Coordinates of C-alpha atoms in Angstrom, one line a residue:
M243 CA 105.7 65.0 105.5
S244 CA 104.4 62.7 108.3
R245 CA 104.5 63.6 111.9
E246 CA 107.1 60.9 112.4
G247 CA 109.3 62.7 109.9
T248 CA 108.9 66.1 111.5
A249 CA 109.8 64.7 114.9
N250 CA 113.4 64.2 113.7
I251 CA 113.8 67.9 112.6
V252 CA 116.0 69.8 114.9
W253 CA 116.7 73.6 114.8
H254 CA 120.3 74.1 113.7
P255 CA 121.9 77.1 115.4
T256 CA 124.0 79.5 113.2
T257 CA 127.5 80.5 113.9
V258 CA 126.8 84.2 113.2
S259 CA 124.1 85.6 115.5
K260 CA 121.4 88.1 115.0
Q261 CA 123.3 90.5 117.2
D262 CA 126.4 90.0 115.0
R263 CA 124.4 90.9 111.9
Q264 CA 122.9 94.0 113.6
K265 CA 126.3 95.2 114.8
R266 CA 127.6 94.9 111.2
A267 CA 124.5 96.8 109.8
G268 CA 124.9 99.5 112.5
H269 CA 121.3 99.3 113.6
K270 CA 118.8 96.9 115.2
S271 CA 116.3 94.9 113.1
C272 CA 112.6 94.8 113.5
V273 CA 109.2 94.3 111.7
L274 CA 107.1 97.4 110.8
W275 CA 103.8 95.7 110.3
F276 CA 101.5 98.1 108.3
T277 CA 97.9 97.0 108.5
G278 CA 94.7 98.6 107.3
L279 CA 91.9 98.5 104.7
S280 CA 92.6 98.2 101.0
G281 CA 93.4 101.7 99.7
A282 CA 94.4 103.0 103.2
G283 CA 97.9 103.7 101.9
K284 CA 99.9 100.8 103.5
S285 CA 102.2 100.1 100.5
T286 CA 102.7 103.8 99.8
L287 CA 103.8 104.5 103.3
A288 CA 105.9 101.3 103.7
N289 CA 107.8 102.2 100.5
A290 CA 108.2 105.8 101.4
V291 CA 109.7 104.8 104.8
E292 CA 112.0 102.3 103.1
H293 CA 113.2 104.9 100.7
E294 CA 114.3 107.1 103.7
L295 CA 115.9 104.1 105.4
H296 CA 117.8 103.2 102.2
Q297 CA 118.9 106.8 101.8
R298 CA 120.5 106.5 105.3
G299 CA 122.3 103.3 104.2
L300 CA 120.3 101.0 106.4
A301 CA 119.4 97.4 105.6
S302 CA 115.6 97.2 104.8
Y303 CA 113.1 95.3 102.7
V304 CA 109.4 95.7 101.9
L305 CA 107.1 92.7 101.8
D306 CA 104.0 93.7 99.9
G307 CA 100.7 91.8 100.0
D308 CA 100.1 91.7 96.3
N309 CA 103.7 90.9 95.4
I310 CA 103.9 88.0 97.9
R311 CA 100.7 86.5 96.4
H312 CA 102.5 86.3 93.1
G313 CA 105.1 83.9 94.5
L314 CA 105.3 82.6 98.0
N315 CA 101.6 82.7 98.6
R316 CA 100.4 82.0 95.1
G317 CA 97.3 79.8 95.2
L318 CA 96.0 81.1 98.5
G319 CA 92.5 82.6 98.3
F320 CA 90.8 85.2 100.5
G321 CA 88.6 83.1 102.8
A322 CA 89.4 83.2 106.5
E323 CA 91.6 80.1 106.5
D324 CA 93.7 81.2 103.5
R325 CA 94.0 84.7 104.9
R326 CA 95.4 83.2 108.2
E327 CA 97.8 81.0 106.3
N328 CA 98.9 84.0 104.2
I329 CA 99.8 85.9 107.4
R330 CA 101.3 82.9 109.1
R331 CA 103.8 82.5 106.2
I332 CA 104.6 86.2 106.2
G333 CA 105.2 86.1 109.9
E334 CA 107.7 83.3 109.5
V335 CA 109.4 85.2 106.6
T336 CA 109.6 88.4 108.7
K337 CA 111.2 86.4 111.6
L338 CA 113.9 85.2 109.2
F339 CA 114.5 88.8 107.9
V340 CA 114.7 90.1 111.5
D341 CA 117.3 87.4 112.3
A342 CA 119.2 88.5 109.2
G343 CA 119.5 92.0 110.7
V344 CA 117.0 93.7 108.3
I345 CA 114.4 96.3 109.1
T346 CA 111.4 94.6 107.5
L347 CA 108.3 96.5 106.4
T348 CA 105.1 94.5 105.6
A349 CA 102.1 95.9 103.9
F350 CA 99.2 93.5 104.3
I351 CA 95.5 94.1 105.2
S352 CA 96.0 91.3 107.8
P353 CA 92.4 91.8 109.0
Y354 CA 92.4 89.5 112.1
R355 CA 93.9 90.6 115.4
E356 CA 94.7 87.0 116.3
D357 CA 96.8 86.5 113.2
R358 CA 98.7 89.8 113.8
E359 CA 99.3 88.7 117.3
L360 CA 100.7 85.3 116.2
A361 CA 103.1 87.2 113.9
R362 CA 104.1 89.5 116.8
N363 CA 104.9 86.5 119.0
L364 CA 107.3 85.0 116.5
V365 CA 109.9 87.8 117.2
E366 CA 111.3 89.2 120.4
A367 CA 109.7 91.9 122.5
G368 CA 110.1 95.3 120.9
E369 CA 110.9 93.8 117.4
F370 CA 107.3 93.9 116.2
I371 CA 105.9 97.4 115.5
E372 CA 102.3 97.4 114.5
V373 CA 101.4 100.4 112.3
Y374 CA 97.7 100.9 111.9
V375 CA 97.2 102.9 108.7
K376 CA 93.8 104.2 109.6
C377 CA 91.6 105.6 106.8
S378 CA 87.8 105.9 106.6
L379 CA 86.0 103.4 104.3
D380 CA 84.6 106.3 102.3
E381 CA 88.1 107.6 101.6
C382 CA 89.4 104.1 100.7
E383 CA 86.5 103.7 98.3
R384 CA 87.1 107.1 96.8
R385 CA 90.8 106.3 96.1
D386 CA 90.0 102.8 94.8
V387 CA 92.6 102.9 92.1
K388 CA 92.2 99.2 91.4
G389 CA 88.4 99.3 91.2
L390 CA 88.2 96.6 93.9
Y391 CA 85.5 98.2 96.1
Q392 CA 83.3 98.7 93.1
K393 CA 83.6 95.0 92.2
A394 CA 83.0 94.0 95.8
R395 CA 79.9 96.2 96.0
S396 CA 78.6 94.6 92.8
G397 CA 79.3 91.1 94.0
E398 CA 82.1 90.3 91.6
I399 CA 84.5 89.9 94.4
G400 CA 83.5 87.9 97.5
Q401 CA 85.2 88.0 100.9
F402 CA 86.4 91.6 100.5
T403 CA 87.6 93.2 103.7
G404 CA 85.4 96.1 104.8
I405 CA 82.5 95.1 102.5
S406 CA 81.8 91.4 102.8
A407 CA 84.5 90.4 105.2
P408 CA 85.5 91.9 108.6
Y409 CA 88.5 94.1 109.5
E410 CA 89.4 94.0 113.2
E411 CA 91.1 97.3 114.1
P412 CA 94.2 97.1 116.2
L413 CA 93.5 97.7 119.9
Q414 CA 97.0 98.7 120.9
A415 CA 99.1 99.4 117.8
E416 CA 102.5 101.0 118.5
L417 CA 101.6 103.6 115.9
V418 CA 98.4 104.9 114.3
I419 CA 98.8 106.8 111.1
E420 CA 95.6 108.6 109.8
S421 CA 96.4 108.6 106.2
D422 CA 93.2 110.6 105.3
K423 CA 94.4 113.4 107.6
Q424 CA 98.2 113.3 107.6
T425 CA 100.5 113.8 104.6
I426 CA 102.8 111.1 103.5
E427 CA 105.8 113.2 104.6
E428 CA 104.3 113.6 108.1
S429 CA 103.5 109.9 108.3
V430 CA 107.1 108.9 107.3
Q431 CA 108.5 111.2 109.9
I432 CA 106.2 109.7 112.6
V433 CA 107.6 106.3 111.8
L434 CA 111.2 107.4 111.7
T435 CA 110.9 109.3 114.9
Y436 CA 109.5 106.2 116.6
L437 CA 112.4 104.0 115.4
E438 CA 114.8 106.6 116.7
E439 CA 113.1 106.8 120.1
Q440 CA 113.2 103.0 120.4
Q441 CA 116.9 103.1 119.5
I442 CA 116.4 100.9 116.5
L443 CA 118.2 103.4 114.3

């Protein structure tokens, strides 16, 4: 679409507000943005937290990096620009989910601080909760259930975060989970406690 065409696009306000949807759900909505190296345990933790939220009857949904690349972000590679576009799209999707009153959990490496900050700025203050799933590279490689690190080390996979591409650790994440030191049960409880303290639940 040309710029002339986009100039005529106007945001259409909805009759039902985010606050209306949150009130009906019985809780606030937010983004739990799980970031960390491949193999750190982002997806495992996000799904475990969602299980607990679901058990409580709360509206929640997990957006997983691999799953999203099968559909919405199919065709994007792993170079810096495609990684940024991957996260930009996810940020826009999470914004819609938060507006829908859903507690949204994302599990993406999202290696660049700037991209995570752009995603944060799409939602209101307090609605973006960065969860750094911290795990040593050695432990991530030891887990390596997909064999990705081995392929990256041998040169079969290029632009692999932690090996041939950078990972920029969060400087001020709301939560830091050390998945090589804390159990999944402890980690889930840390996240749930934070949500309760912030009066999201």
